[in-house]
PDB file of C-alpha atoms in Angstrom:
ATOM      1  CA  UNK A  12      49.543  10.419 -25.510  1.00  0.00           C
ATOM      2  CA  UNK A  13      50.971  12.644 -22.757  1.00  0.00           C
ATOM      3  CA  UNK A  14      52.240  11.211 -19.481  1.00  0.00           C
ATOM      4  CA  UNK A  15      49.433  12.985 -17.605  1.00  0.00           C
ATOM      5  CA  UNK A  16      46.732  11.550 -19.923  1.00  0.00           C
ATOM      6  CA  UNK A  17      48.276   8.081 -19.650  1.00  0.00           C
ATOM      7  CA  UNK A  18      48.269   8.263 -15.839  1.00  0.00           C
ATOM      8  CA  UNK A  19      44.670   9.512 -15.869  1.00  0.00           C
ATOM      9  CA  UNK A  20      43.640   6.621 -18.109  1.00  0.00           C
ATOM     10  CA  UNK A  21      45.408   4.109 -15.867  1.00  0.00           C
ATOM     11  CA  UNK A  22      43.763   5.637 -12.779  1.00  0.00           C
ATOM     12  CA  UNK A  23      40.306   5.385 -14.394  1.00  0.00           C
ATOM     13  CA  UNK A  24      40.898   1.766 -15.374  1.00  0.00           C
ATOM     14  CA  UNK A  25      42.171   0.966 -11.881  1.00  0.00           C
ATOM     15  CA  UNK A  26      39.075   2.576 -10.338  1.00  0.00           C
ATOM     16  CA  UNK A  27      36.753   0.563 -12.577  1.00  0.00           C
ATOM     17  CA  UNK A  28      38.691  -2.637 -11.815  1.00  0.00           C
ATOM     18  CA  UNK A  29      38.479  -1.958  -8.078  1.00  0.00           C
ATOM     19  CA  UNK A  30      34.737  -1.287  -8.348  1.00  0.00           C
ATOM     20  CA  UNK A  31      34.229  -4.498 -10.327  1.00  0.00           C
ATOM     21  CA  UNK A  32      36.240  -6.440  -7.745  1.00  0.00           C
ATOM     22  CA  UNK A  33      34.142  -5.046  -4.883  1.00  0.00           C
ATOM     23  CA  UNK A  34      30.957  -5.942  -6.757  1.00  0.00           C
ATOM     24  CA  UNK A  35      32.265  -9.447  -7.417  1.00  0.00           C
ATOM     25  CA  UNK A  36      33.052  -9.978  -3.730  1.00  0.00           C
ATOM     26  CA  UNK A  37      29.635  -8.645  -2.665  1.00  0.00           C
ATOM     27  CA  UNK A  38      27.845 -11.081  -4.957  1.00  0.00           C
ATOM     28  CA  UNK A  39      29.860 -14.039  -3.676  1.00  0.00           C
ATOM     29  CA  UNK A  40      29.432 -14.521   0.071  1.00  0.00           C
ATOM     30  CA  UNK A  41      31.825 -17.014   1.672  1.00  0.00           C
ATOM     31  CA  UNK A  42      29.135 -19.620   2.323  1.00  0.00           C
ATOM     32  CA  UNK A  43      25.691 -19.749   0.758  1.00  0.00           C
ATOM     33  CA  UNK A  44      22.831 -21.086   2.867  1.00  0.00           C
ATOM     34  CA  UNK A  45      22.832 -24.738   1.792  1.00  0.00           C
ATOM     35  CA  UNK A  46      19.301 -25.794   2.899  1.00  0.00           C
ATOM     36  CA  UNK A  47      17.842 -22.925   0.876  1.00  0.00           C
ATOM     37  CA  UNK A  48      20.031 -23.832  -2.091  1.00  0.00           C
ATOM     38  CA  UNK A  49      18.791 -27.419  -2.008  1.00  0.00           C
ATOM     39  CA  UNK A  50      15.206 -26.203  -1.766  1.00  0.00           C
ATOM     40  CA  UNK A  51      15.832 -23.956  -4.787  1.00  0.00           C
ATOM     41  CA  UNK A  52      17.097 -26.986  -6.725  1.00  0.00           C
ATOM     42  CA  UNK A  53      13.922 -28.845  -5.749  1.00  0.00           C
ATOM     43  CA  UNK A  54      11.831 -25.891  -6.932  1.00  0.00           C
ATOM     44  CA  UNK A  55      13.656 -25.882 -10.275  1.00  0.00           C
ATOM     45  CA  UNK A  56      12.721 -29.553 -10.694  1.00  0.00           C
ATOM     46  CA  UNK A  57       9.141 -28.756  -9.681  1.00  0.00           C
ATOM     47  CA  UNK A  58       8.971 -25.987 -12.291  1.00  0.00           C
ATOM     48  CA  UNK A  59       9.765 -28.564 -14.978  1.00  0.00           C
ATOM     49  CA  UNK A  60       7.189 -30.985 -13.562  1.00  0.00           C
ATOM     50  CA  UNK A  61       4.501 -28.294 -13.515  1.00  0.00           C
ATOM     51  CA  UNK A  62       5.272 -27.360 -17.126  1.00  0.00           C
ATOM     52  CA  UNK A  63       4.839 -31.011 -18.084  1.00  0.00           C
ATOM     53  CA  UNK A  64       1.613 -31.062 -16.079  1.00  0.00           C
ATOM     54  CA  UNK A  65       0.301 -28.095 -18.057  1.00  0.00           C
ATOM     55  CA  UNK A  66       0.975 -29.995 -21.286  1.00  0.00           C
ATOM     56  CA  UNK A  67      -0.526 -33.354 -20.331  1.00  0.00           C
ATOM     57  CA  UNK A  68      -3.153 -32.503 -17.700  1.00  0.00           C
ATOM     58  CA  UNK A  69      -5.914 -30.301 -19.093  1.00  0.00           C
ATOM     59  CA  UNK A  70      -8.020 -30.045 -15.940  1.00  0.00           C
ATOM     60  CA  UNK A  71      -8.983 -26.577 -14.717  1.00  0.00           C
ATOM     61  CA  UNK A  72      -9.701 -25.184 -11.277  1.00  0.00           C
ATOM     62  CA  UNK A  73     -11.455 -21.840 -10.649  1.00  0.00           C
ATOM     63  CA  UNK A  74     -11.149 -21.120 -14.359  1.00  0.00           C
ATOM     64  CA  UNK A  75      -7.367 -21.673 -14.639  1.00  0.00           C
ATOM     65  CA  UNK A  76      -5.195 -24.663 -15.638  1.00  0.00           C
ATOM     66  CA  UNK A  77      -4.781 -26.792 -12.546  1.00  0.00           C
ATOM     67  CA  UNK A  78      -0.968 -26.741 -12.674  1.00  0.00           C
ATOM     68  CA  UNK A  79      -0.681 -22.989 -13.235  1.00  0.00           C
ATOM     69  CA  UNK A  80      -0.775 -22.168  -9.525  1.00  0.00           C
ATOM     70  CA  UNK A  81       1.914 -24.698  -8.502  1.00  0.00           C
ATOM     71  CA  UNK A  82       4.039 -23.391 -11.382  1.00  0.00           C
ATOM     72  CA  UNK A  83       3.750 -19.761 -10.255  1.00  0.00           C
ATOM     73  CA  UNK A  84       4.496 -20.604  -6.650  1.00  0.00           C
ATOM     74  CA  UNK A  85       7.446 -22.847  -7.495  1.00  0.00           C
ATOM     75  CA  UNK A  86       9.035 -20.064  -9.567  1.00  0.00           C
ATOM     76  CA  UNK A  87       8.411 -17.511  -6.824  1.00  0.00           C
ATOM     77  CA  UNK A  88       9.813 -19.788  -4.104  1.00  0.00           C
ATOM     78  CA  UNK A  89      12.818 -20.581  -6.306  1.00  0.00           C
ATOM     79  CA  UNK A  90      13.651 -16.879  -6.683  1.00  0.00           C
ATOM     80  CA  UNK A  91      12.981 -16.157  -3.000  1.00  0.00           C
ATOM     81  CA  UNK A  92      15.102 -19.112  -1.868  1.00  0.00           C
ATOM     82  CA  UNK A  93      18.090 -18.083  -3.979  1.00  0.00           C
ATOM     83  CA  UNK A  94      17.828 -14.498  -2.720  1.00  0.00           C
ATOM     84  CA  UNK A  95      17.805 -15.568   0.926  1.00  0.00           C
ATOM     85  CA  UNK A  96      20.603 -18.079   0.330  1.00  0.00           C
ATOM     86  CA  UNK A  97      22.729 -15.151  -0.911  1.00  0.00           C
ATOM     87  CA  UNK A  98      21.704 -12.548   1.679  1.00  0.00           C
ATOM     88  CA  UNK A  99      21.762 -14.570   4.913  1.00  0.00           C
ATOM     89  CA  UNK A 100      25.529 -15.310   4.916  1.00  0.00           C
ATOM     90  CA  UNK A 101      26.151 -11.551   4.659  1.00  0.00           C
ATOM     91  CA  UNK A 102      24.695 -11.046   8.142  1.00  0.00           C
ATOM     92  CA  UNK A 103      27.030 -10.670  11.106  1.00  0.00           C
ATOM     93  CA  UNK A 104      25.194 -13.210  13.274  1.00  0.00           C
ATOM     94  CA  UNK A 105      25.838 -16.280  11.136  1.00  0.00           C
ATOM     95  CA  UNK A 106      24.284 -18.809  13.549  1.00  0.00           C
ATOM     96  CA  UNK A 107      21.035 -16.856  13.774  1.00  0.00           C
ATOM     97  CA  UNK A 108      21.066 -16.361  10.004  1.00  0.00           C
ATOM     98  CA  UNK A 109      21.332 -20.113   9.470  1.00  0.00           C
ATOM     99  CA  UNK A 110      18.302 -20.782  11.663  1.00  0.00           C
ATOM    100  CA  UNK A 111      16.285 -18.014   9.986  1.00  0.00           C
ATOM    101  CA  UNK A 112      16.968 -19.522   6.576  1.00  0.00           C
ATOM    102  CA  UNK A 113      16.262 -23.066   7.717  1.00  0.00           C
ATOM    103  CA  UNK A 114      12.948 -22.059   9.288  1.00  0.00           C
ATOM    104  CA  UNK A 115      11.952 -20.259   6.087  1.00  0.00           C
ATOM    105  CA  UNK A 116      12.989 -23.274   4.015  1.00  0.00           C
ATOM    106  CA  UNK A 117      10.893 -25.703   6.083  1.00  0.00           C
ATOM    107  CA  UNK A 118       7.882 -23.385   6.022  1.00  0.00           C
ATOM    108  CA  UNK A 119       8.101 -22.891   2.259  1.00  0.00           C
ATOM    109  CA  UNK A 120       8.483 -26.640   1.719  1.00  0.00           C
ATOM    110  CA  UNK A 121       5.325 -27.301   3.749  1.00  0.00           C
ATOM    111  CA  UNK A 122       3.416 -24.668   1.775  1.00  0.00           C
ATOM    112  CA  UNK A 123       4.499 -26.168  -1.543  1.00  0.00           C
ATOM    113  CA  UNK A 124       3.564 -29.710  -0.440  1.00  0.00           C
ATOM    114  CA  UNK A 125       0.026 -28.514   0.350  1.00  0.00           C
ATOM    115  CA  UNK A 126      -0.290 -26.550  -2.910  1.00  0.00           C
ATOM    116  CA  UNK A 127       0.992 -29.367  -5.123  1.00  0.00           C
ATOM    117  CA  UNK A 128      -0.969 -31.999  -3.207  1.00  0.00           C
ATOM    118  CA  UNK A 129      -4.212 -30.038  -3.546  1.00  0.00           C
ATOM    119  CA  UNK A 130      -3.648 -29.495  -7.258  1.00  0.00           C
ATOM    120  CA  UNK A 131      -2.943 -33.170  -7.852  1.00  0.00           C
ATOM    121  CA  UNK A 132      -6.350 -34.154  -6.427  1.00  0.00           C
ATOM    122  CA  UNK A 133      -8.161 -31.248  -8.077  1.00  0.00           C
ATOM    123  CA  UNK A 134      -9.064 -29.062  -5.090  1.00  0.00           C
ATOM    124  CA  UNK A 135      -8.077 -25.554  -4.029  1.00  0.00           C
ATOM    125  CA  UNK A 136      -5.418 -25.038  -1.378  1.00  0.00           C
ATOM    126  CA  UNK A 137      -5.887 -21.421  -0.291  1.00  0.00           C
ATOM    127  CA  UNK A 138      -8.986 -20.391   1.709  1.00  0.00           C
ATOM    128  CA  UNK A 139     -10.385 -23.958   1.542  1.00  0.00           C
ATOM    129  CA  UNK A 140     -12.258 -24.891   4.719  1.00  0.00           C
ATOM    130  CA  UNK A 141     -14.833 -27.163   3.086  1.00  0.00           C
ATOM    131  CA  UNK A 142     -13.807 -30.262   5.080  1.00  0.00           C
ATOM    132  CA  UNK A 143     -11.972 -30.893   8.352  1.00  0.00           C
ATOM    133  CA  UNK A 144      -8.884 -32.063   6.428  1.00  0.00           C
ATOM    134  CA  UNK A 145      -8.969 -29.026   4.126  1.00  0.00           C
ATOM    135  CA  UNK A 146      -9.303 -26.738   7.144  1.00  0.00           C
ATOM    136  CA  UNK A 147      -6.281 -28.308   8.849  1.00  0.00           C
ATOM    137  CA  UNK A 148      -4.176 -28.067   5.684  1.00  0.00           C
ATOM    138  CA  UNK A 149      -5.150 -24.420   5.163  1.00  0.00           C
ATOM    139  CA  UNK A 150      -4.295 -23.659   8.808  1.00  0.00           C
ATOM    140  CA  UNK A 151      -0.925 -25.372   8.458  1.00  0.00           C
ATOM    141  CA  UNK A 152      -0.196 -23.455   5.272  1.00  0.00           C
ATOM    142  CA  UNK A 153      -1.298 -20.156   6.834  1.00  0.00           C
ATOM    143  CA  UNK A 154       1.055 -20.797   9.772  1.00  0.00           C
ATOM    144  CA  UNK A 155       3.872 -21.531   7.318  1.00  0.00           C
ATOM    145  CA  UNK A 156       3.222 -18.250   5.533  1.00  0.00           C
ATOM    146  CA  UNK A 157       3.475 -16.383   8.857  1.00  0.00           C
ATOM    147  CA  UNK A 158       6.811 -18.097   9.566  1.00  0.00           C
ATOM    148  CA  UNK A 159       8.189 -16.978   6.191  1.00  0.00           C
ATOM    149  CA  UNK A 160       6.945 -13.438   6.796  1.00  0.00           C
ATOM    150  CA  UNK A 161       8.601 -13.324  10.230  1.00  0.00           C
ATOM    151  CA  UNK A 162      11.856 -14.692   8.778  1.00  0.00           C
ATOM    152  CA  UNK A 163      11.846 -11.952   6.153  1.00  0.00           C
ATOM    153  CA  UNK A 164      11.035  -9.318   8.776  1.00  0.00           C
ATOM    154  CA  UNK A 165      13.971 -10.387  10.952  1.00  0.00           C
ATOM    155  CA  UNK A 166      16.241 -10.491   7.909  1.00  0.00           C
ATOM    156  CA  UNK A 167      15.166  -6.979   6.888  1.00  0.00           C
ATOM    157  CA  UNK A 168      16.168  -5.566  10.286  1.00  0.00           C
ATOM    158  CA  UNK A 169      19.438  -7.514  10.503  1.00  0.00           C
ATOM    159  CA  UNK A 170      20.452  -6.197   7.081  1.00  0.00           C
ATOM    160  CA  UNK A 171      20.824  -2.750   8.664  1.00  0.00           C
ATOM    161  CA  UNK A 172      23.808  -4.086  10.606  1.00  0.00           C
ATOM    162  CA  UNK A 173      25.386  -6.006   7.735  1.00  0.00           C
ATOM    163  CA  UNK A 174      28.301  -4.793   5.611  1.00  0.00           C
ATOM    164  CA  UNK A 175      26.747  -4.564   2.150  1.00  0.00           C
ATOM    165  CA  UNK A 176      29.370  -2.496   0.365  1.00  0.00           C
ATOM    166  CA  UNK A 177      28.732   1.065  -0.797  1.00  0.00           C
ATOM    167  CA  UNK A 178      25.785   3.217   0.235  1.00  0.00           C
ATOM    168  CA  UNK A 179      23.728   2.666  -2.921  1.00  0.00           C
ATOM    169  CA  UNK A 180      23.948  -1.112  -2.590  1.00  0.00           C
ATOM    170  CA  UNK A 181      23.070  -0.912   1.093  1.00  0.00           C
ATOM    171  CA  UNK A 182      20.074   1.311   0.391  1.00  0.00           C
ATOM    172  CA  UNK A 183      18.800  -1.001  -2.354  1.00  0.00           C
ATOM    173  CA  UNK A 184      19.095  -4.213  -0.348  1.00  0.00           C
ATOM    174  CA  UNK A 185      17.736  -2.794   2.905  1.00  0.00           C
ATOM    175  CA  UNK A 186      14.845  -0.962   1.248  1.00  0.00           C
ATOM    176  CA  UNK A 187      14.076  -4.059  -0.815  1.00  0.00           C
ATOM    177  CA  UNK A 188      13.865  -6.115   2.364  1.00  0.00           C
ATOM    178  CA  UNK A 189      11.496  -3.700   4.106  1.00  0.00           C
ATOM    179  CA  UNK A 190       9.229  -3.333   1.060  1.00  0.00           C
ATOM    180  CA  UNK A 191       9.201  -7.120   0.647  1.00  0.00           C
ATOM    181  CA  UNK A 192       7.953  -7.460   4.232  1.00  0.00           C
ATOM    182  CA  UNK A 193       5.220  -4.932   3.448  1.00  0.00           C
ATOM    183  CA  UNK A 194       4.281  -6.713   0.217  1.00  0.00           C
ATOM    184  CA  UNK A 195       4.147 -10.106   1.898  1.00  0.00           C
ATOM    185  CA  UNK A 196       1.990  -8.591   4.634  1.00  0.00           C
ATOM    186  CA  UNK A 197      -0.574  -7.513   2.036  1.00  0.00           C
ATOM    187  CA  UNK A 198      -1.460 -11.199   1.697  1.00  0.00           C
ATOM    188  CA  UNK A 199      -3.285 -10.942   5.021  1.00  0.00           C
ATOM    189  CA  UNK A 200      -5.889  -8.757   3.284  1.00  0.00           C
ATOM    190  CA  UNK A 201      -6.987 -11.862   1.379  1.00  0.00           C
ATOM    191  CA  UNK A 202      -7.592 -14.110   4.387  1.00  0.00           C
ATOM    192  CA  UNK A 203     -10.845 -12.672   5.711  1.00  0.00           C
ATOM    193  CA  UNK A 204     -14.191 -14.012   4.432  1.00  0.00           C
ATOM    194  CA  UNK A 205     -16.035 -11.747   2.000  1.00  0.00           C
ATOM    195  CA  UNK A 206     -19.598 -10.518   2.515  1.00  0.00           C
ATOM    196  CA  UNK A 207     -20.917 -13.042  -0.019  1.00  0.00           C
ATOM    197  CA  UNK A 208     -19.108 -15.864   1.751  1.00  0.00           C
ATOM    198  CA  UNK A 209     -20.637 -14.828   5.061  1.00  0.00           C
ATOM    199  CA  UNK A 210     -24.104 -14.695   3.513  1.00  0.00           C
ATOM    200  CA  UNK A 211     -23.781 -18.039   1.763  1.00  0.00           C
ATOM    201  CA  UNK A 212     -21.002 -20.263   3.087  1.00  0.00           C
ATOM    202  CA  UNK A 213     -19.645 -22.627   0.427  1.00  0.00           C
ATOM    203  CA  UNK A 214     -16.559 -23.955   2.181  1.00  0.00           C
ATOM    204  CA  UNK A 215     -14.331 -21.010   1.249  1.00  0.00           C
ATOM    205  CA  UNK A 216     -13.181 -18.245   3.632  1.00  0.00           C
ATOM    206  CA  UNK A 217     -11.037 -15.624   1.928  1.00  0.00           C
ATOM    207  CA  UNK A 218     -10.448 -14.340  -1.594  1.00  0.00           C
ATOM    208  CA  UNK A 219      -7.907 -12.511  -3.706  1.00  0.00           C
ATOM    209  CA  UNK A 220     -10.462 -10.908  -6.029  1.00  0.00           C
ATOM    210  CA  UNK A 221     -12.227  -7.731  -4.887  1.00  0.00           C
ATOM    211  CA  UNK A 222     -15.664  -6.935  -6.320  1.00  0.00           C
ATOM    212  CA  UNK A 223     -16.369 -10.373  -7.792  1.00  0.00           C
ATOM    213  CA  UNK A 224     -15.857 -14.000  -6.855  1.00  0.00           C
ATOM    214  CA  UNK A 225     -12.530 -15.694  -7.521  1.00  0.00           C
ATOM    215  CA  UNK A 226     -12.231 -17.612 -10.764  1.00  0.00           C
ATOM    216  CA  UNK A 227     -13.316 -15.045 -13.351  1.00  0.00           C
ATOM    217  CA  UNK A 228     -11.406 -13.993 -16.487  1.00  0.00           C
ATOM    218  CA  UNK A 229      -7.714 -13.371 -15.860  1.00  0.00           C
ATOM    219  CA  UNK A 230      -4.405 -12.595 -17.517  1.00  0.00           C
ATOM    220  CA  UNK A 231      -2.791 -15.610 -19.230  1.00  0.00           C
ATOM    221  CA  UNK A 232      -0.790 -17.775 -16.775  1.00  0.00           C
ATOM    222  CA  UNK A 233      -0.707 -15.064 -14.103  1.00  0.00           C
ATOM    223  CA  UNK A 234      -4.452 -15.368 -13.620  1.00  0.00           C
ATOM    224  CA  UNK A 235      -4.795 -11.799 -12.318  1.00  0.00           C
ATOM    225  CA  UNK A 236      -8.379 -10.660 -12.774  1.00  0.00           C
ATOM    226  CA  UNK A 237      -9.158  -8.625 -15.877  1.00  0.00           C
ATOM    227  CA  UNK A 238     -12.636  -7.657 -14.626  1.00  0.00           C
ATOM    228  CA  UNK A 239     -12.145  -6.842 -10.920  1.00  0.00           C
ATOM    229  CA  UNK A 240      -9.557  -5.876  -8.339  1.00  0.00           C
ATOM    230  CA  UNK A 241      -6.917  -8.467  -7.475  1.00  0.00           C
ATOM    231  CA  UNK A 242      -4.872  -8.318  -4.273  1.00  0.00           C
ATOM    232  CA  UNK A 243      -2.324 -10.783  -5.637  1.00  0.00           C
ATOM    233  CA  UNK A 244      -0.856  -8.001  -7.780  1.00  0.00           C
ATOM    234  CA  UNK A 245       0.408  -5.660  -5.012  1.00  0.00           C
ATOM    235  CA  UNK A 246       1.368  -8.743  -2.989  1.00  0.00           C
ATOM    236  CA  UNK A 247       3.534  -9.987  -5.866  1.00  0.00           C
ATOM    237  CA  UNK A 248       5.061  -6.594  -6.701  1.00  0.00           C
ATOM    238  CA  UNK A 249       5.835  -5.752  -3.085  1.00  0.00           C
ATOM    239  CA  UNK A 250       7.271  -9.171  -2.238  1.00  0.00           C
ATOM    240  CA  UNK A 251       9.733  -9.101  -5.117  1.00  0.00           C
ATOM    241  CA  UNK A 252      11.213  -5.719  -4.198  1.00  0.00           C
ATOM    242  CA  UNK A 253      13.800  -7.921  -2.487  1.00  0.00           C
ATOM    243  CA  UNK A 254      15.014  -8.871  -5.968  1.00  0.00           C
ATOM    244  CA  UNK A 255      14.135  -5.847  -8.102  1.00  0.00           C
ATOM    245  CA  UNK A 256      15.915  -3.109  -6.125  1.00  0.00           C
ATOM    246  CA  UNK A 257      19.205  -5.024  -5.693  1.00  0.00           C
ATOM    247  CA  UNK A 258      19.065  -5.823  -9.418  1.00  0.00           C
ATOM    248  CA  UNK A 259      18.624  -2.096 -10.107  1.00  0.00           C
ATOM    249  CA  UNK A 260      21.784  -1.189  -8.190  1.00  0.00           C
ATOM    250  CA  UNK A 261      23.647  -4.039  -9.877  1.00  0.00           C
ATOM    251  CA  UNK A 262      22.605  -2.611 -13.242  1.00  0.00           C
ATOM    252  CA  UNK A 263      23.835   0.846 -12.232  1.00  0.00           C
ATOM    253  CA  UNK A 264      27.191  -0.569 -11.184  1.00  0.00           C
ATOM    254  CA  UNK A 265      27.545  -2.394 -14.478  1.00  0.00           C
ATOM    255  CA  UNK A 266      26.518   0.689 -16.490  1.00  0.00           C
ATOM    256  CA  UNK A 267      29.127   2.719 -14.605  1.00  0.00           C
ATOM    257  CA  UNK A 268      31.743   1.087 -16.843  1.00  0.00           C
ATOM    258  CA  UNK A 269      30.410   3.082 -19.797  1.00  0.00           C
ATOM    259  CA  UNK A 270      28.607   6.021 -18.121  1.00  0.00           C
ATOM    260  CA  UNK A 271      31.167   8.008 -16.103  1.00  0.00           C
ATOM    261  CA  UNK A 272      28.609   9.936 -14.026  1.00  0.00           C
ATOM    262  CA  UNK A 273      27.359   6.652 -12.520  1.00  0.00           C
ATOM    263  CA  UNK A 274      30.816   6.053 -11.022  1.00  0.00           C
ATOM    264  CA  UNK A 275      30.029   8.787  -8.513  1.00  0.00           C
ATOM    265  CA  UNK A 276      28.688   7.174  -5.352  1.00  0.00           C
ATOM    266  CA  UNK A 277      26.210   9.936  -4.498  1.00  0.00           C
ATOM    267  CA  UNK A 278      24.667   9.659  -7.978  1.00  0.00           C
ATOM    268  CA  UNK A 279      23.915   5.955  -7.524  1.00  0.00           C
ATOM    269  CA  UNK A 280      22.558   6.641  -4.042  1.00  0.00           C
ATOM    270  CA  UNK A 281      20.317   9.397  -5.413  1.00  0.00           C
ATOM    271  CA  UNK A 282      18.989   7.260  -8.254  1.00  0.00           C
ATOM    272  CA  UNK A 283      18.299   4.298  -5.957  1.00  0.00           C
ATOM    273  CA  UNK A 284      16.552   6.649  -3.515  1.00  0.00           C
ATOM    274  CA  UNK A 285      14.257   7.827  -6.297  1.00  0.00           C
ATOM    275  CA  UNK A 286      13.589   4.219  -7.371  1.00  0.00           C
ATOM    276  CA  UNK A 287      12.688   3.259  -3.802  1.00  0.00           C
ATOM    277  CA  UNK A 288      10.125   6.075  -3.622  1.00  0.00           C
ATOM    278  CA  UNK A 289       8.830   5.110  -7.075  1.00  0.00           C
ATOM    279  CA  UNK A 290       8.485   1.470  -6.015  1.00  0.00           C
ATOM    280  CA  UNK A 291       6.539   2.444  -2.896  1.00  0.00           C
ATOM    281  CA  UNK A 292       4.315   4.726  -4.982  1.00  0.00           C
ATOM    282  CA  UNK A 293       3.564   1.956  -7.486  1.00  0.00           C
ATOM    283  CA  UNK A 294       2.826  -0.452  -4.640  1.00  0.00           C
ATOM    284  CA  UNK A 295       0.418   2.052  -3.067  1.00  0.00           C
ATOM    285  CA  UNK A 296      -1.350   2.607  -6.405  1.00  0.00           C
ATOM    286  CA  UNK A 297      -1.708  -1.119  -7.074  1.00  0.00           C
ATOM    287  CA  UNK A 298      -3.037  -1.732  -3.564  1.00  0.00           C
ATOM    288  CA  UNK A 299      -5.554   1.094  -3.856  1.00  0.00           C
ATOM    289  CA  UNK A 300      -6.621  -0.108  -7.281  1.00  0.00           C
ATOM    290  CA  UNK A 301      -7.169  -3.661  -6.028  1.00  0.00           C
ATOM    291  CA  UNK A 302      -9.110  -2.577  -2.936  1.00  0.00           C
ATOM    292  CA  UNK A 303     -11.292  -0.350  -5.122  1.00  0.00           C
ATOM    293  CA  UNK A 304     -12.257  -3.412  -7.182  1.00  0.00           C
ATOM    294  CA  UNK A 305     -10.575  -2.057 -10.326  1.00  0.00           C
ATOM    295  CA  UNK A 306      -8.790  -4.415 -12.703  1.00  0.00           C
ATOM    296  CA  UNK A 307      -5.180  -3.748 -13.632  1.00  0.00           C
ATOM    297  CA  UNK A 308      -6.239  -4.413 -17.234  1.00  0.00           C
ATOM    298  CA  UNK A 309      -8.841  -1.625 -17.080  1.00  0.00           C
ATOM    299  CA  UNK A 310      -7.384   1.244 -15.035  1.00  0.00           C
ATOM    300  CA  UNK A 311      -9.535   4.292 -14.442  1.00  0.00           C
ATOM    301  CA  UNK A 312      -8.658   7.813 -15.550  1.00  0.00           C
ATOM    302  CA  UNK A 313      -7.530   8.826 -12.060  1.00  0.00           C
ATOM    303  CA  UNK A 314      -5.308   5.774 -11.756  1.00  0.00           C
ATOM    304  CA  UNK A 315      -3.684   6.480 -15.132  1.00  0.00           C
ATOM    305  CA  UNK A 316      -3.162  10.126 -14.202  1.00  0.00           C
ATOM    306  CA  UNK A 317      -1.538   9.217 -10.878  1.00  0.00           C
ATOM    307  CA  UNK A 318       0.672   6.574 -12.486  1.00  0.00           C
ATOM    308  CA  UNK A 319       1.869   8.943 -15.213  1.00  0.00           C
ATOM    309  CA  UNK A 320       2.560  11.653 -12.627  1.00  0.00           C
ATOM    310  CA  UNK A 321       4.510   9.201 -10.490  1.00  0.00           C
ATOM    311  CA  UNK A 322       6.753   8.020 -13.333  1.00  0.00           C
ATOM    312  CA  UNK A 323       7.188  11.546 -14.705  1.00  0.00           C
ATOM    313  CA  UNK A 324       8.227  12.777 -11.278  1.00  0.00           C
ATOM    314  CA  UNK A 325      10.724   9.930 -10.923  1.00  0.00           C
ATOM    315  CA  UNK A 326      12.196  10.679 -14.351  1.00  0.00           C
ATOM    316  CA  UNK A 327      12.638  14.362 -13.500  1.00  0.00           C
ATOM    317  CA  UNK A 328      14.167  13.495 -10.125  1.00  0.00           C
ATOM    318  CA  UNK A 329      16.710  11.100 -11.661  1.00  0.00           C
ATOM    319  CA  UNK A 330      17.546  13.720 -14.295  1.00  0.00           C
ATOM    320  CA  UNK A 331      18.068  16.243 -11.501  1.00  0.00           C
ATOM    321  CA  UNK A 332      20.448  13.893  -9.663  1.00  0.00           C
ATOM    322  CA  UNK A 333      22.548  13.402 -12.807  1.00  0.00           C
ATOM    323  CA  UNK A 334      22.492  17.105 -13.764  1.00  0.00           C
ATOM    324  CA  UNK A 335      23.540  18.129 -10.282  1.00  0.00           C
ATOM    325  CA  UNK A 336      26.510  15.723 -10.351  1.00  0.00           C
ATOM    326  CA  UNK A 337      27.647  16.944 -13.769  1.00  0.00           C
ATOM    327  CA  UNK A 338      27.327  20.598 -12.810  1.00  0.00           C
ATOM    328  CA  UNK A 339      29.628  20.011  -9.843  1.00  0.00           C
ATOM    329  CA  UNK A 340      32.194  18.577 -12.228  1.00  0.00           C
TER     330      UNK A 340
END
């Protein structure tokens, strides 16, 4: 091996090592948010309890196993709590970040207490205004949801002033935060009473199913309607952009060890930019599909055409980003 080749090899290895070190530091903030970490531990325990409940308690509620809803929410809160526990210490205003996380933790804990408590006695938690107690609990839970949404909104804006590493990572985390706020906000579309509920009040004000009443056939465990529109789908997809987009940039940084073109910063930025647009497009399609009363399990021709066009366009755009980088040498 020539001296020039050896030096080039050492330089490449040094660059990869430096990139790996920067990634390692970014994923390990100095202090994680402890209240959120403890809540995440509690949610992990609750996940196990709900799984046991599914095995031993065969009651159903609105057509689904009674412990399916607490299980889904405990997993979601677990993931959300860990994400916030990682992101909040990266903010410049540490004191404010601590209070944001603590407020979110308390609000999420209250929501989970209501959900698990309602399931244990065999009644619904969301939209239930059948009794004075149920109305108070639903109001408390709705207030808690607003607190979590506001905490995420504040976090999303503060992330624009945080040092998140390179541009691709910054774009992924900041875009993920803003889309998560949008996705969480879609939950407010479920809170208004439907026309049928106004015509014949049965103690329920609000629904996640569009076109039919809640409780019909749904996907296993998820429960998303297979016969009508379901607003939980865009809500779920949008909310978890806060995890999916940062995971995408993490994957790109890991793949850069074996794919040289991904070591170029502008390539990762370009790919993440395309993924952000793709994510927003998918969220818009899912929201439109739900509001139109169309099941995700039975998409119409127009929906399929739009989805295929969206993914094809994203594929071409990512190919263009990579081709452009390679052509520049």
